[in-house]
Amino acid sequence: MERPYVILSAAVSLDGFLDDDSPDRLVLSNEADFDRVDEVRAGVDAIAVGAGTVRADDPRLQVRSATRRDERLAQGRRATPLRVVFSPSGELDPGARLFSGGDPVVVYTSEAGAAACHVGPEAAEVVATAAREVDLEAALADLAGRGVARLLVEGGGTVHTAFLSADLADEVHVAVAPFLLGERGGARFVYPAPFPQSPARPLRLVEARAIGAVALLVYRRD
Ligand SMILES: Nc1c(N[C@@H]2O[C@H](COP(=O)(O)O)[C@@H](O)[C@H]2O)[nH]c(=O)[nH]c1=O
């Protein structure tokens, strides 16, 4: 089945957390690393997050650099990649920043979630993929049908776990911040699952680079 090339990108603490328990957004990247992520965003057709990340971070998921936005427009692409949310329950705040501004958003949910979703058609297209869950392969096939060749997945841990355990991440970018959070309840990079990226079938390290005090690791699945 045709699906987009999937890049999974996250910033983590040295002990593998994506966030702490405070209501403020935790900054793990530095400016140069955020700019690197912006460049990756500018090179994709769609950016996806889970509903938990929308609730926790209220992200915009836009290309920030005006130069990169102009380059996309010159290539005949939208300045902002298609924004995608995975939400099995459909419980999303229609007032989230993602849904303002007029750029398209697709929400992949379940049939039950589509019935419960309060996000109107002017803000997002809501697509049911299965009865009670989000069928990732169906969502990816749908994205391919919309012309999405490259998809960036930006969290959170539940979405990372779903993509990695289903062997659907072609590239993994991890920016490691030089501190530990030690949170018991904090959001983790991944949660326990049967991962095919085992010691017997490791990922291939293609880049390891210092970006200031942040360590960038890039892996491929082949
Ligand atoms: N805090 C953090 C990240 N957080 C990611 O950035 C998203 C928000 O993007 P934006 O809409 O542009 O503000 C957020 O939903 C989450 O996926 N990413 C990183 O590379 N490094 C970081 O330190």
mmCIF file of C-alpha atoms and ligand atoms in Angstrom:
data_model
loop_
_atom_site.group_PDB
_atom_site.id
_atom_site.type_symbol
_atom_site.label_atom_id
_atom_site.label_comp_id
_atom_site.label_asym_id
_atom_site.label_seq_id
_atom_site.Cartn_x
_atom_site.Cartn_y
_atom_site.Cartn_z
ATOM 1 C CA MET A 1 0.000 0.000 0.000
ATOM 2 C CA GLU A 2 1.246 3.460 -0.858
ATOM 3 C CA ARG A 3 2.110 5.651 2.116
ATOM 4 C CA PRO A 4 4.162 8.794 2.725
ATOM 5 C CA TYR A 5 7.816 8.682 3.787
ATOM 6 C CA VAL A 6 7.590 9.240 7.554
ATOM 7 C CA ILE A 7 10.059 11.331 9.575
ATOM 8 C CA LEU A 8 9.544 11.129 13.344
ATOM 9 C CA SER A 9 11.086 14.093 15.155
ATOM 10 C CA ALA A 10 11.351 14.751 18.886
ATOM 11 C CA ALA A 11 13.398 16.611 21.447
ATOM 12 C CA VAL A 12 13.999 14.677 24.670
ATOM 13 C CA SER A 13 15.747 15.091 27.992
ATOM 14 C CA LEU A 14 18.723 12.829 28.625
ATOM 15 C CA ASP A 15 16.381 10.546 30.593
ATOM 16 C CA GLY A 16 13.920 10.281 27.697
ATOM 17 C CA PHE A 17 11.145 12.704 28.642
ATOM 18 C CA LEU A 18 9.314 14.970 26.206
ATOM 19 C CA ASP A 19 7.782 17.165 28.872
ATOM 20 C CA ASP A 20 7.514 17.730 32.599
ATOM 21 C CA ASP A 21 4.357 18.059 34.687
ATOM 22 C CA SER A 22 4.245 21.866 34.635
ATOM 23 C CA PRO A 23 1.589 23.580 32.494
ATOM 24 C CA ASP A 24 4.268 25.619 30.671
ATOM 25 C CA ARG A 25 5.777 24.333 27.461
ATOM 26 C CA LEU A 26 9.129 22.719 28.188
ATOM 27 C CA VAL A 27 11.956 23.912 25.936
ATOM 28 C CA LEU A 28 14.416 21.125 25.164
ATOM 29 C CA SER A 29 15.801 22.499 21.892
ATOM 30 C CA ASN A 30 17.876 25.666 21.540
ATOM 31 C CA GLU A 31 17.317 28.317 18.836
ATOM 32 C CA ALA A 32 19.598 26.590 16.332
ATOM 33 C CA ASP A 33 17.812 23.289 16.881
ATOM 34 C CA PHE A 34 14.366 24.887 16.497
ATOM 35 C CA ASP A 35 15.666 26.325 13.216
ATOM 36 C CA ARG A 36 16.774 22.823 12.138
ATOM 37 C CA VAL A 37 13.264 21.522 12.902
ATOM 38 C CA ASP A 38 11.830 24.454 10.912
ATOM 39 C CA GLU A 39 13.918 23.392 7.912
ATOM 40 C CA VAL A 40 12.603 19.823 8.220
ATOM 41 C CA ARG A 41 9.038 21.207 8.444
ATOM 42 C CA ALA A 42 9.622 23.280 5.309
ATOM 43 C CA GLY A 43 10.617 20.121 3.419
ATOM 44 C CA VAL A 44 7.492 18.065 4.147
ATOM 45 C CA ASP A 45 3.931 17.991 2.816
ATOM 46 C CA ALA A 46 2.251 17.401 6.186
ATOM 47 C CA ILE A 47 2.994 17.654 9.928
ATOM 48 C CA ALA A 48 1.193 15.372 12.391
ATOM 49 C CA VAL A 49 0.747 15.347 16.164
ATOM 50 C CA GLY A 50 -1.507 13.490 18.575
ATOM 51 C CA ALA A 51 -4.440 15.044 20.418
ATOM 52 C CA GLY A 52 -2.474 14.976 23.693
ATOM 53 C CA THR A 53 0.159 17.252 22.154
ATOM 54 C CA VAL A 54 -2.552 19.636 20.937
ATOM 55 C CA ARG A 55 -3.943 19.749 24.491
ATOM 56 C CA ALA A 56 -0.524 20.107 26.162
ATOM 57 C CA ASP A 57 1.252 22.512 23.763
ATOM 58 C CA ASP A 58 -1.494 24.149 21.672
ATOM 59 C CA PRO A 59 0.924 24.084 18.676
ATOM 60 C CA ARG A 60 0.555 26.011 15.423
ATOM 61 C CA LEU A 61 2.727 23.611 13.404
ATOM 62 C CA GLN A 62 3.762 26.216 10.868
ATOM 63 C CA VAL A 63 6.954 26.958 8.981
ATOM 64 C CA ARG A 64 8.311 29.943 10.927
ATOM 65 C CA SER A 65 10.979 31.260 8.533
ATOM 66 C CA ALA A 66 9.538 33.761 6.024
ATOM 67 C CA THR A 67 12.274 32.772 3.534
ATOM 68 C CA ARG A 68 11.306 29.089 3.724
ATOM 69 C CA ARG A 69 7.612 29.961 3.414
ATOM 70 C CA ASP A 70 8.395 32.030 0.277
ATOM 71 C CA GLU A 71 10.468 29.176 -1.151
ATOM 72 C CA ARG A 72 7.557 26.797 -0.678
ATOM 73 C CA LEU A 73 5.197 29.242 -2.393
ATOM 74 C CA ALA A 74 7.678 29.634 -5.283
ATOM 75 C CA GLN A 75 7.603 25.828 -5.649
ATOM 76 C CA GLY A 76 3.824 25.955 -5.960
ATOM 77 C CA ARG A 77 3.284 24.481 -2.497
ATOM 78 C CA ARG A 78 1.275 25.898 0.401
ATOM 79 C CA ALA A 79 3.392 28.032 2.783
ATOM 80 C CA THR A 80 2.191 25.804 5.637
ATOM 81 C CA PRO A 81 2.262 22.015 5.268
ATOM 82 C CA LEU A 82 -1.051 20.228 5.805
ATOM 83 C CA ARG A 83 -1.576 19.914 9.581
ATOM 84 C CA VAL A 84 -2.727 16.492 10.819
ATOM 85 C CA VAL A 85 -4.055 15.401 14.230
ATOM 86 C CA PHE A 86 -4.553 11.820 15.413
ATOM 87 C CA SER A 87 -7.376 11.708 17.962
ATOM 88 C CA PRO A 88 -9.076 8.363 18.737
ATOM 89 C CA SER A 89 -11.630 10.055 21.044
ATOM 90 C CA GLY A 90 -12.262 13.099 18.843
ATOM 91 C CA GLU A 91 -12.017 15.258 21.988
ATOM 92 C CA LEU A 92 -10.340 18.373 20.665
ATOM 93 C CA ASP A 93 -10.813 22.006 21.642
ATOM 94 C CA PRO A 94 -12.212 23.847 18.588
ATOM 95 C CA GLY A 95 -10.465 26.947 20.011
ATOM 96 C CA ALA A 96 -6.988 25.355 19.685
ATOM 97 C CA ARG A 97 -4.558 27.542 17.700
ATOM 98 C CA LEU A 98 -4.155 24.810 15.103
ATOM 99 C CA PHE A 99 -7.734 25.373 13.955
ATOM 100 C CA SER A 100 -7.446 29.120 13.421
ATOM 101 C CA GLY A 101 -5.856 30.886 10.486
ATOM 102 C CA GLY A 102 -7.600 29.108 7.641
ATOM 103 C CA ASP A 103 -4.856 26.647 6.640
ATOM 104 C CA PRO A 104 -6.193 23.122 6.196
ATOM 105 C CA VAL A 105 -6.211 20.559 9.024
ATOM 106 C CA VAL A 106 -7.213 16.895 8.857
ATOM 107 C CA VAL A 107 -8.228 15.040 12.042
ATOM 108 C CA TYR A 108 -7.993 11.237 11.870
ATOM 109 C CA THR A 109 -10.260 9.666 14.452
ATOM 110 C CA SER A 110 -12.546 6.688 15.079
ATOM 111 C CA GLU A 111 -16.240 6.432 14.159
ATOM 112 C CA ALA A 112 -17.127 7.090 17.820
ATOM 113 C CA GLY A 113 -14.648 10.011 17.844
ATOM 114 C CA ALA A 114 -16.126 11.547 14.695
ATOM 115 C CA ALA A 115 -19.565 11.527 16.348
ATOM 116 C CA ALA A 116 -18.129 13.205 19.481
ATOM 117 C CA CYS A 117 -15.886 15.734 17.728
ATOM 118 C CA HIS A 118 -16.844 19.396 18.166
ATOM 119 C CA VAL A 119 -14.436 20.744 15.551
ATOM 120 C CA GLY A 120 -16.509 22.179 12.710
ATOM 121 C CA PRO A 121 -15.923 21.605 8.974
ATOM 122 C CA GLU A 122 -14.647 25.185 8.565
ATOM 123 C CA ALA A 123 -11.752 24.382 10.948
ATOM 124 C CA ALA A 124 -10.825 20.814 9.984
ATOM 125 C CA GLU A 125 -11.831 17.815 7.939
ATOM 126 C CA VAL A 126 -12.660 14.968 10.329
ATOM 127 C CA VAL A 127 -11.977 11.480 8.926
ATOM 128 C CA ALA A 128 -13.069 8.278 10.695
ATOM 129 C CA THR A 129 -10.621 5.434 10.041
ATOM 130 C CA ALA A 130 -12.017 2.542 12.152
ATOM 131 C CA ALA A 131 -14.751 1.849 14.708
ATOM 132 C CA ARG A 132 -12.936 2.618 17.977
ATOM 133 C CA GLU A 133 -9.353 3.609 17.152
ATOM 134 C CA VAL A 134 -7.248 5.417 14.617
ATOM 135 C CA ASP A 135 -6.127 3.002 11.905
ATOM 136 C CA LEU A 136 -2.691 4.470 11.134
ATOM 137 C CA GLU A 137 -2.247 2.608 7.872
ATOM 138 C CA ALA A 138 -5.634 3.831 6.642
ATOM 139 C CA ALA A 139 -4.714 7.392 7.686
ATOM 140 C CA LEU A 140 -1.383 7.155 5.850
ATOM 141 C CA ALA A 141 -3.069 5.789 2.722
ATOM 142 C CA ASP A 142 -5.556 8.676 2.903
ATOM 143 C CA LEU A 143 -2.680 11.175 3.214
ATOM 144 C CA ALA A 144 -0.932 9.605 0.216
ATOM 145 C CA GLY A 145 -4.190 10.073 -1.705
ATOM 146 C CA ARG A 146 -4.042 13.778 -0.816
ATOM 147 C CA GLY A 147 -0.584 14.056 -2.387
ATOM 148 C CA VAL A 148 1.390 13.816 0.867
ATOM 149 C CA ALA A 149 4.725 12.208 -0.048
ATOM 150 C CA ARG A 150 6.618 13.243 3.113
ATOM 151 C CA LEU A 151 5.053 13.345 6.579
ATOM 152 C CA LEU A 152 6.698 14.779 9.709
ATOM 153 C CA VAL A 153 5.443 13.283 12.992
ATOM 154 C CA GLU A 154 6.097 15.592 15.976
ATOM 155 C CA GLY A 155 4.734 13.757 19.000
ATOM 156 C CA GLY A 156 3.760 12.944 21.503
ATOM 157 C CA GLY A 157 4.898 9.677 23.057
ATOM 158 C CA THR A 158 1.705 7.774 22.258
ATOM 159 C CA VAL A 159 1.958 8.690 18.582
ATOM 160 C CA HIS A 160 5.703 7.880 18.509
ATOM 161 C CA THR A 161 4.942 4.483 20.072
ATOM 162 C CA ALA A 162 2.214 3.770 17.500
ATOM 163 C CA PHE A 163 4.440 4.663 14.523
ATOM 164 C CA LEU A 164 7.568 2.901 15.797
ATOM 165 C CA SER A 165 5.826 -0.280 16.968
ATOM 166 C CA ALA A 166 4.029 -0.542 13.604
ATOM 167 C CA ASP A 167 7.404 -0.021 11.851
ATOM 168 C CA LEU A 168 6.013 3.038 10.061
ATOM 169 C CA ALA A 169 8.838 5.502 10.849
ATOM 170 C CA ASP A 170 11.398 5.665 8.025
ATOM 171 C CA GLU A 171 13.587 8.243 9.749
ATOM 172 C CA VAL A 172 13.914 9.165 13.440
ATOM 173 C CA HIS A 173 15.378 12.515 14.533
ATOM 174 C CA VAL A 174 16.074 12.837 18.259
ATOM 175 C CA ALA A 175 17.503 16.012 19.777
ATOM 176 C CA VAL A 176 18.849 15.192 23.237
ATOM 177 C CA ALA A 177 18.924 18.047 25.767
ATOM 178 C CA PRO A 178 21.727 17.983 28.355
ATOM 179 C CA PHE A 179 19.554 17.579 31.449
ATOM 180 C CA LEU A 180 17.420 15.031 33.254
ATOM 181 C CA LEU A 181 13.815 15.599 34.291
ATOM 182 C CA GLY A 182 13.216 12.572 36.528
ATOM 183 C CA GLU A 183 9.465 12.976 36.230
ATOM 184 C CA ARG A 184 7.337 10.047 37.292
ATOM 185 C CA GLY A 185 4.273 11.150 35.359
ATOM 186 C CA GLY A 186 5.958 13.166 32.579
ATOM 187 C CA ALA A 187 5.407 12.412 28.905
ATOM 188 C CA ARG A 188 7.984 9.974 27.547
ATOM 189 C CA PHE A 189 9.522 9.653 24.079
ATOM 190 C CA VAL A 190 7.901 6.194 23.812
ATOM 191 C CA TYR A 191 5.894 3.882 26.056
ATOM 192 C CA PRO A 192 6.388 0.115 26.474
ATOM 193 C CA ALA A 193 5.451 -1.773 23.293
ATOM 194 C CA PRO A 194 6.836 -4.557 21.095
ATOM 195 C CA PHE A 195 9.249 -2.575 18.924
ATOM 196 C CA PRO A 196 10.699 -4.103 15.742
ATOM 197 C CA GLN A 197 13.755 -1.813 16.178
ATOM 198 C CA SER A 198 15.246 -4.446 18.505
ATOM 199 C CA PRO A 199 18.914 -5.289 19.163
ATOM 200 C CA ALA A 200 18.478 -7.920 16.441
ATOM 201 C CA ARG A 201 17.224 -5.300 13.966
ATOM 202 C CA PRO A 202 18.649 -1.948 15.039
ATOM 203 C CA LEU A 203 18.094 1.360 13.303
ATOM 204 C CA ARG A 204 20.959 2.718 11.220
ATOM 205 C CA LEU A 205 22.652 5.817 12.659
ATOM 206 C CA VAL A 206 23.161 8.236 9.751
ATOM 207 C CA GLU A 207 24.070 11.427 11.628
ATOM 208 C CA ALA A 208 25.262 12.458 15.088
ATOM 209 C CA ARG A 209 26.005 16.133 15.552
ATOM 210 C CA ALA A 210 26.300 18.724 18.299
ATOM 211 C CA ILE A 211 23.967 21.708 17.936
ATOM 212 C CA GLY A 212 25.314 23.827 20.767
ATOM 213 C CA ALA A 213 24.624 21.736 23.880
ATOM 214 C CA VAL A 214 21.953 19.638 22.106
ATOM 215 C CA ALA A 215 22.961 16.290 20.555
ATOM 216 C CA LEU A 216 21.141 15.510 17.322
ATOM 217 C CA LEU A 217 20.825 11.832 16.386
ATOM 218 C CA VAL A 218 19.345 10.818 13.025
ATOM 219 C CA TYR A 219 18.438 7.188 12.331
ATOM 220 C CA ARG A 220 16.973 5.368 9.311
ATOM 221 C CA ARG A 221 15.071 2.130 9.384
ATOM 222 C CA ASP A 222 16.741 0.411 6.402
HETATM 223 N N1 LIG B 1 9.340 21.564 23.021
HETATM 224 C C1 LIG B 1 9.977 21.200 21.869
HETATM 225 C C2 LIG B 1 9.264 20.693 20.740
HETATM 226 N N2 LIG B 1 7.922 20.554 20.787
HETATM 227 C C3 LIG B 1 7.166 20.248 19.574
HETATM 228 O O1 LIG B 1 6.904 21.445 18.864
HETATM 229 C C4 LIG B 1 5.503 21.595 18.672
HETATM 230 C C5 LIG B 1 5.063 23.034 18.718
HETATM 231 O O2 LIG B 1 5.532 23.688 17.608
HETATM 232 P P1 LIG B 1 5.054 25.179 17.294
HETATM 233 O O3 LIG B 1 3.641 25.089 16.838
HETATM 234 O O4 LIG B 1 5.959 25.611 16.198
HETATM 235 O O5 LIG B 1 5.213 25.949 18.564
HETATM 236 C C6 LIG B 1 4.912 20.831 19.818
HETATM 237 O O6 LIG B 1 3.625 20.450 19.553
HETATM 238 C C7 LIG B 1 5.835 19.651 19.949
HETATM 239 O O7 LIG B 1 5.506 18.663 19.020
HETATM 240 N N3 LIG B 1 9.951 20.337 19.623
HETATM 241 C C8 LIG B 1 11.294 20.475 19.556
HETATM 242 O O8 LIG B 1 11.901 20.130 18.529
HETATM 243 N N4 LIG B 1 11.985 20.974 20.619
HETATM 244 C C9 LIG B 1 11.391 21.321 21.773
HETATM 245 O O9 LIG B 1 12.069 21.747 22.704
#
